[in-house]
Amino acid sequence: MFDDNARLNAFSELVFGVFRLNGRITEWGDQFCAPLGLSTTRWQILGAIELARRPLTAPQIAYAMGLSRQAAQQQLNALLALGHVEKQANPLHERSHLYDITAQGKNLTAQAKALYAEYLNQAAAGLSDEQLALAQTLLASLSRNIEGIIRKENGKTDKGNIRMKPD
Amino acid sequence: MFDDNARLNAFSELVFGVFRLNGRITEWGDQFCAPLGLSTTRWQILGAIELARRPLTAPQIAYAMGLSRQAAQQQLNALLALGHVEKQANPLHERSHLYDITAQGKNLTAQAKALYAEYLNQAAAGLSDEQLALAQTLLASLSRNIEGIIRKENGKTDKGNIRMKPD
DNA sequence: TTCATTATGACAACTAACTGTCGTAATGAA
DNA sequence: TTCATTACGACAGTTAGTTGTCATAATGAA
């Protein structure tokens, strides 16, 4: 009981840390994305496509970013109108198109990368490469675990489940 | 250059992981908070006060949660109207009141704790107590680092800076 | 093939969060 | 004490994100 409580508190503090860091990153991202006409979310969407190194569907992007399917779709429509992404036919799905980043979009993410690379040393100060990787691994485990909880509790309503699993 | 690039990529993946986990936790929180009439954000605000073990001002809560000052204020006003928090005089600041959680609010957080404690084993599966604590420590370092960047870049506009430092 | 179930995109409505502004109070330096 | 600077709460306006619904398509089992 006491040990469980300590574990619960440790978990709670970690949850708070995630919220706080999420807010800090968002604010920072909005700062260095502003001169590019991007928001943190739109920069992340472009980054998600680049990181995957292949075109993705809207639900896949929503999954990768922890957003609802509709929120990702809205931003994709906006990025499409701006010419930063383009639709491609999806051989595996007639209506669910693939979104790829355009040359114009790649140019933006390159600029963004340069802007925040300046601050990499400061942002990751005191953390080794191994610690960065370890933190990512731990967070990924938590994401998968919580995803399992959500799916178990989830009814049959349309809450952004995806048919095509990423990877 | 190559090493720097590897570090940049590791950092980028970690940032994505934070966004994803943030979304998962928010969705999960909205699920188990729904029967209590709470949202994840409001539950977090109540939790932030409890975790601090002392009343906090609105800007302090915003800081703790990675939200803007105004967003925290809005939720606090709502929680105040619902009777889950109460204002107290602040001996250190005439206008910036302290917000404390009420007995009614404590009752809610206790219920929420019970609801998500059920899933603690599943949510934190595969992670030791030490790993949970380590992850929290690493994220806290990143938050502090990025906060430094934001404050350096920040102009003089009112963007939710706080006068009274937490702790 | 048939049919029930679920996913997708579009749309609408609602809520949450951010940005900006203002009057006022607190701070800190001269 | 004086005064310039900054933070606070309130308010308004805008944007982003969630929830819900619908028609349609994809899936999977009988």
Coordinates of C-alpha atoms (C1' of nucleotides) in Angstrom, one line a residue:
Chain A
M1 CA 0.0 0.0 0.0
F2 CA 2.8 2.4 0.9
D3 CA 4.9 1.3 -2.0
D4 CA 2.0 1.5 -4.3
N5 CA 1.3 5.0 -3.2
A6 CA 4.9 6.0 -3.8
R7 CA 4.7 4.6 -7.2
L8 CA 1.4 6.4 -7.8
N9 CA 3.0 9.7 -6.7
A10 CA 6.0 9.1 -8.9
F11 CA 3.7 8.5 -11.8
S12 CA 1.6 11.6 -11.1
E13 CA 4.7 13.8 -11.0
L14 CA 5.8 12.4 -14.3
V15 CA 2.4 13.1 -15.8
F16 CA 2.7 16.7 -14.5
G17 CA 6.2 16.9 -16.0
V18 CA 4.8 15.9 -19.4
F19 CA 2.2 18.6 -19.3
R20 CA 4.7 21.2 -18.3
L21 CA 7.2 20.2 -20.9
N22 CA 4.5 20.0 -23.6
G23 CA 3.6 23.6 -22.8
R24 CA 7.2 24.8 -22.9
I25 CA 7.9 23.1 -26.2
T26 CA 4.7 24.5 -27.7
E27 CA 5.6 28.0 -26.6
W28 CA 9.1 27.7 -27.9
G29 CA 8.0 26.2 -31.2
D30 CA 5.5 29.0 -31.7
Q31 CA 8.3 31.4 -31.2
F32 CA 10.7 30.1 -33.8
C33 CA 7.9 29.0 -36.2
A34 CA 6.4 32.5 -36.3
P35 CA 8.8 34.0 -38.8
L36 CA 8.0 31.0 -41.1
G37 CA 4.3 31.4 -40.9
L38 CA 3.9 28.1 -39.1
S39 CA 2.5 27.1 -35.7
T40 CA 4.0 24.4 -33.5
T41 CA 1.3 21.9 -34.6
R42 CA 1.8 22.5 -38.3
W43 CA 5.6 22.2 -37.9
Q44 CA 5.0 19.0 -36.1
I45 CA 2.8 17.6 -38.9
L46 CA 5.4 18.4 -41.5
G47 CA 8.0 16.9 -39.2
A48 CA 6.0 13.7 -38.7
I49 CA 5.9 13.1 -42.4
E50 CA 9.6 13.7 -42.8
L51 CA 10.4 11.5 -39.9
A52 CA 8.4 8.7 -41.3
R53 CA 10.2 9.1 -44.6
R54 CA 7.1 8.2 -46.5
P55 CA 3.6 9.7 -47.1
L56 CA 1.1 9.2 -44.3
T57 CA -2.7 9.2 -44.1
A58 CA -4.5 11.7 -41.9
P59 CA -5.3 9.2 -39.2
Q60 CA -1.7 8.0 -39.1
I61 CA -0.5 11.6 -38.5
A62 CA -3.1 12.1 -35.8
Y63 CA -1.9 8.9 -34.1
A64 CA 1.7 9.9 -34.3
M65 CA 1.0 13.3 -32.8
G66 CA -1.5 12.4 -30.1
L67 CA -4.2 14.5 -31.7
S68 CA -7.7 13.7 -32.7
R69 CA -8.3 12.5 -36.3
Q70 CA -10.3 15.6 -37.0
A71 CA -7.7 18.1 -35.6
A72 CA -5.0 16.5 -37.8
Q73 CA -7.3 16.6 -40.8
Q74 CA -8.1 20.3 -40.3
Q75 CA -4.4 21.2 -40.2
L76 CA -3.7 19.0 -43.2
N77 CA -6.4 20.7 -45.2
A78 CA -4.8 24.0 -44.2
L79 CA -1.3 22.8 -45.1
L80 CA -2.7 21.5 -48.4
A81 CA -4.2 24.9 -49.3
L82 CA -0.8 26.5 -48.5
G83 CA 1.0 24.1 -50.7
H84 CA 3.2 22.6 -48.0
V85 CA 1.8 19.1 -48.4
E86 CA 0.2 17.3 -51.3
K87 CA -2.3 14.5 -51.7
Q88 CA -1.3 11.2 -53.3
A89 CA -3.4 8.2 -54.2
N90 CA -3.4 5.5 -51.6
P91 CA -3.1 2.0 -53.2
L92 CA -4.4 0.5 -50.0
H93 CA -7.4 2.7 -49.5
E94 CA -9.6 4.5 -52.0
R95 CA -10.7 7.5 -50.0
S96 CA -8.0 7.8 -47.4
H97 CA -5.3 9.7 -49.3
L98 CA -1.7 9.8 -48.5
Y99 CA -0.1 13.2 -47.6
D100 CA 3.4 14.0 -48.6
I101 CA 5.5 17.0 -47.9
T102 CA 6.2 19.2 -50.9
A103 CA 9.5 20.9 -51.9
Q104 CA 8.1 24.1 -50.4
G105 CA 7.2 22.3 -47.2
K106 CA 10.7 20.7 -47.0
N107 CA 12.2 24.1 -47.4
L108 CA 10.2 25.3 -44.4
T109 CA 11.2 22.4 -42.2
A110 CA 14.8 22.9 -43.1
Q111 CA 14.6 26.5 -42.0
A112 CA 12.8 25.5 -38.8
K113 CA 15.5 22.9 -38.1
A114 CA 18.2 25.5 -38.6
L115 CA 16.4 27.9 -36.2
Y116 CA 16.0 25.4 -33.4
A117 CA 19.3 23.7 -34.0
E118 CA 20.9 27.0 -32.7
Y119 CA 19.4 26.3 -29.4
L120 CA 19.9 22.5 -29.3
N121 CA 22.9 22.8 -26.9
Q122 CA 20.9 25.0 -24.5
A123 CA 17.7 23.0 -24.8
A124 CA 19.4 19.6 -24.2
A125 CA 22.1 21.0 -21.8
G126 CA 23.1 18.5 -19.2
L127 CA 21.6 15.6 -21.1
S128 CA 23.8 13.0 -22.9
D129 CA 22.7 11.5 -26.1
E130 CA 22.0 8.3 -24.2
Q131 CA 19.8 10.1 -21.8
L132 CA 17.8 11.7 -24.6
A133 CA 17.3 8.3 -26.2
L134 CA 16.4 6.7 -22.9
A135 CA 13.8 9.4 -22.1
Q136 CA 12.3 8.8 -25.5
T137 CA 12.1 5.1 -25.0
L138 CA 10.5 5.5 -21.6
L139 CA 7.9 7.9 -22.9
A140 CA 7.1 5.6 -25.8
S141 CA 6.4 2.8 -23.4
L142 CA 4.0 4.9 -21.5
S143 CA 2.3 6.0 -24.7
R144 CA 1.8 2.4 -25.7
N145 CA 0.5 1.4 -22.3
I146 CA -1.9 4.2 -22.1
E147 CA -3.1 3.6 -25.6
G148 CA -4.0 0.1 -24.5
I149 CA -6.1 1.5 -21.6
I150 CA -7.9 3.9 -23.9
R151 CA -8.7 1.3 -26.5
K152 CA -10.0 -1.1 -23.8
E153 CA -12.3 1.6 -22.3
N154 CA -13.2 3.0 -25.7
G155 CA -16.7 2.2 -26.9
K156 CA -17.6 1.8 -30.6
T157 CA -17.8 5.5 -31.3
D158 CA -15.6 7.1 -33.9
K159 CA -12.9 8.6 -31.8
G160 CA -10.1 8.6 -34.2
N161 CA -9.1 5.0 -34.3
I162 CA -7.1 4.1 -37.3
R163 CA -7.4 1.2 -39.6
M164 CA -3.9 1.3 -41.1
K165 CA -1.4 0.8 -38.3
P166 CA 1.7 3.0 -38.5
D167 CA 4.8 0.9 -39.3
Chain B
M1 CA 28.4 17.7 -37.8
F2 CA 27.3 14.1 -38.0
D3 CA 27.2 13.8 -34.3
D4 CA 25.4 17.0 -33.9
N5 CA 22.9 15.8 -36.4
A6 CA 22.3 12.5 -34.5
R7 CA 21.8 14.5 -31.4
L8 CA 19.3 16.8 -33.1
N9 CA 17.4 13.8 -34.4
A10 CA 17.3 12.2 -31.0
F11 CA 16.1 15.4 -29.6
S12 CA 13.4 15.7 -32.3
E13 CA 12.2 12.2 -31.6
L14 CA 11.9 13.0 -27.9
V15 CA 9.9 16.1 -28.7
F16 CA 7.5 14.0 -30.8
G17 CA 7.3 11.5 -28.0
V18 CA 6.3 14.3 -25.6
F19 CA 3.5 15.4 -27.9
R20 CA 2.2 11.9 -28.4
L21 CA 2.2 11.1 -24.7
N22 CA 0.6 14.4 -23.9
G23 CA -2.2 13.5 -26.2
R24 CA -2.6 10.0 -24.8
I25 CA -2.7 11.2 -21.2
T26 CA -5.2 13.9 -22.1
E27 CA -7.5 11.5 -23.8
W28 CA -7.2 9.0 -20.9
G29 CA -7.7 11.7 -18.3
D30 CA -10.9 12.9 -20.1
Q31 CA -12.2 9.4 -20.0
F32 CA -11.8 8.8 -16.3
C33 CA -12.6 12.4 -15.3
A34 CA -15.9 12.4 -17.3
P35 CA -18.0 10.7 -14.6
L36 CA -16.7 13.3 -12.1
G37 CA -17.7 16.2 -14.3
L38 CA -14.1 17.2 -14.7
S39 CA -11.8 17.6 -17.7
T40 CA -8.1 16.6 -17.7
T41 CA -7.1 20.3 -17.4
R42 CA -9.3 20.9 -14.4
W43 CA -8.2 17.7 -12.8
Q44 CA -4.6 18.8 -13.3
I45 CA -5.2 22.2 -11.7
L46 CA -6.7 20.6 -8.6
G47 CA -3.8 18.2 -8.6
A48 CA -1.2 20.9 -8.9
I49 CA -2.6 22.6 -5.8
E50 CA -2.6 19.3 -3.9
L51 CA 0.9 18.4 -5.0
A52 CA 2.2 21.8 -3.9
R53 CA 0.6 21.2 -0.5
R54 CA -0.1 24.9 -0.3
P55 CA -2.4 27.5 -2.0
L56 CA -1.0 28.9 -5.3
T57 CA -1.7 32.0 -7.3
A58 CA -3.1 31.7 -10.8
P59 CA 0.3 32.5 -12.5
Q60 CA 2.0 29.9 -10.4
I61 CA -0.5 27.3 -11.5
A62 CA -0.1 28.3 -15.1
Y63 CA 3.6 27.9 -14.7
A64 CA 3.3 24.5 -13.1
M65 CA 1.1 23.3 -15.9
G66 CA 2.7 24.8 -18.9
L67 CA -0.4 26.9 -19.7
S68 CA -0.8 30.5 -20.4
R69 CA -1.7 32.7 -17.4
Q70 CA -5.1 33.4 -19.0
A71 CA -6.0 29.8 -19.6
A72 CA -5.2 28.9 -16.0
Q73 CA -7.2 31.9 -14.8
Q74 CA -10.2 30.9 -16.8
Q75 CA -10.3 27.4 -15.5
L76 CA -9.7 28.7 -12.0
N77 CA -12.7 31.0 -12.3
A78 CA -14.8 28.0 -13.4
L79 CA -13.5 25.8 -10.6
L80 CA -14.2 28.7 -8.2
A81 CA -17.8 28.9 -9.4
L82 CA -18.2 25.2 -9.0
G83 CA -16.9 25.4 -5.5
H84 CA -13.9 23.1 -6.1
V85 CA -11.4 25.8 -5.1
E86 CA -11.6 28.9 -3.0
K87 CA -9.8 32.2 -2.9
Q88 CA -7.6 33.2 0.0
A89 CA -6.0 36.5 0.8
N90 CA -2.3 36.6 -0.3
P91 CA -0.1 38.3 2.3
L92 CA 2.5 38.9 -0.3
H93 CA 0.3 40.4 -3.0
E94 CA -2.9 42.4 -2.6
R95 CA -4.6 41.5 -5.9
S96 CA -3.1 38.2 -6.8
H97 CA -5.1 35.9 -4.6
L98 CA -4.1 32.4 -3.5
Y99 CA -6.3 29.5 -4.6
D100 CA -6.8 26.5 -2.4
I101 CA -8.7 23.3 -3.0
T102 CA -11.9 22.9 -1.0
A103 CA -13.1 19.8 0.8
Q104 CA -15.4 19.2 -2.2
G105 CA -12.5 19.5 -4.6
K106 CA -10.4 17.1 -2.5
N107 CA -13.2 14.6 -2.6
L108 CA -13.1 14.8 -6.4
T109 CA -9.3 14.3 -6.7
A110 CA -9.6 11.4 -4.3
Q111 CA -12.1 9.8 -6.6
A112 CA -10.0 10.5 -9.6
K113 CA -7.0 9.0 -7.9
A114 CA -8.9 5.9 -7.2
L115 CA -10.1 5.7 -10.8
Y116 CA -6.7 6.0 -12.3
A117 CA -4.9 4.0 -9.6
E118 CA -6.8 1.0 -11.0
Y119 CA -4.8 1.4 -14.2
L120 CA -1.5 2.3 -12.7
N121 CA 0.0 -1.1 -13.2
Q122 CA -1.0 -1.1 -16.8
A123 CA 0.0 2.5 -17.5
A124 CA 3.4 2.1 -15.9
A125 CA 3.9 -1.5 -17.0
G126 CA 7.5 -2.3 -17.7
L127 CA 8.8 0.7 -15.9
S128 CA 10.5 0.5 -12.5
D129 CA 10.0 3.1 -9.8
E130 CA 13.5 4.3 -10.6
Q131 CA 12.8 4.7 -14.3
L132 CA 9.7 6.7 -13.6
A133 CA 11.7 9.0 -11.3
L134 CA 14.5 9.2 -13.9
A135 CA 12.1 10.1 -16.7
Q136 CA 10.6 12.8 -14.5
T137 CA 14.0 14.2 -13.8
L138 CA 15.1 14.3 -17.4
L139 CA 11.9 16.0 -18.5
A140 CA 12.2 18.6 -15.7
S141 CA 15.7 19.4 -17.0
L142 CA 14.4 19.9 -20.5
S143 CA 11.6 22.1 -19.2
R144 CA 14.0 24.3 -17.3
N145 CA 16.3 24.6 -20.3
I146 CA 13.6 25.5 -22.7
E147 CA 12.2 28.0 -20.2
G148 CA 15.5 29.7 -20.3
I149 CA 15.3 29.9 -24.1
I150 CA 11.8 31.3 -24.0
R151 CA 12.6 34.0 -21.5
K152 CA 15.7 35.1 -23.4
E153 CA 13.7 35.5 -26.6
N154 CA 10.7 36.9 -24.9
G155 CA 10.1 40.6 -25.4
K156 CA 8.5 42.8 -22.8
T157 CA 4.9 41.8 -23.6
D158 CA 2.7 40.2 -21.1
K159 CA 2.9 36.6 -21.9
G160 CA 2.2 35.1 -18.6
N161 CA 5.5 35.7 -16.8
I162 CA 5.2 35.3 -13.1
R163 CA 6.5 37.6 -10.4
M164 CA 6.4 35.1 -7.6
K165 CA 8.6 32.1 -8.4
P166 CA 7.2 28.7 -7.4
D167 CA 9.1 27.2 -4.5
Chain C
dT1 C1' -21.0 -13.2 -51.8
dT2 C1' -23.6 -11.2 -48.1
dC3 C1' -23.9 -8.5 -44.2
dA4 C1' -22.7 -6.4 -39.8
dT5 C1' -19.0 -3.6 -38.0
dT6 C1' -15.8 -0.1 -38.2
dA7 C1' -12.9 3.6 -40.5
dT8 C1' -12.8 7.8 -43.2
dG9 C1' -13.6 12.6 -44.7
dA10 C1' -16.6 16.4 -44.4
dC11 C1' -19.3 19.3 -41.8
dA12 C1' -21.2 21.6 -37.7
dA13 C1' -21.3 23.0 -32.9
dC14 C1' -19.0 23.6 -28.8
dT15 C1' -15.1 24.2 -25.7
dA16 C1' -10.5 25.2 -24.6
dA17 C1' -6.5 27.9 -25.3
dC18 C1' -3.8 31.7 -27.0
dT19 C1' -3.0 36.7 -28.2
dG20 C1' -3.8 41.3 -27.3
dT21 C1' -5.3 45.2 -24.5
dC22 C1' -6.4 47.9 -20.5
dG23 C1' -6.5 49.7 -15.8
dT24 C1' -4.3 49.0 -11.7
dA25 C1' -0.9 47.3 -8.4
dA26 C1' 3.6 45.7 -7.2
dT27 C1' 8.4 45.9 -7.9
dG28 C1' 13.0 47.9 -8.0
dA29 C1' 16.1 51.4 -8.9
dA30 C1' 17.3 56.3 -8.6
Chain D
dT1 C1' 9.8 58.9 -2.0
dT2 C1' 9.5 59.1 -6.9
dC3 C1' 9.1 57.0 -11.1
dA4 C1' 9.8 53.7 -14.8
dT5 C1' 9.0 48.9 -15.5
dT6 C1' 6.6 44.8 -15.1
dA7 C1' 2.9 41.6 -13.3
dC8 C1' -1.9 40.8 -12.3
dG9 C1' -6.9 40.1 -13.3
dA10 C1' -10.5 41.0 -16.5
dC11 C1' -12.2 41.3 -21.0
dA12 C1' -12.6 40.6 -26.0
dG13 C1' -11.4 38.4 -30.3
dT14 C1' -9.3 34.7 -32.7
dT15 C1' -7.6 30.2 -33.4
dA16 C1' -7.1 25.4 -32.3
dG17 C1' -9.0 21.2 -30.8
dT18 C1' -12.7 18.1 -29.3
dT19 C1' -17.2 15.9 -29.9
dG20 C1' -20.9 14.4 -32.6
dT21 C1' -23.2 13.2 -36.9
dC22 C1' -23.6 11.7 -41.5
dA23 C1' -22.8 9.3 -46.1
dT24 C1' -19.8 6.2 -47.9
dA25 C1' -16.1 2.8 -48.2
dA26 C1' -13.2 -0.8 -46.3
dT27 C1' -12.9 -4.7 -43.4
dG28 C1' -13.9 -9.3 -41.6
dA29 C1' -16.8 -13.0 -40.6
dA30 C1' -20.5 -16.1 -41.9

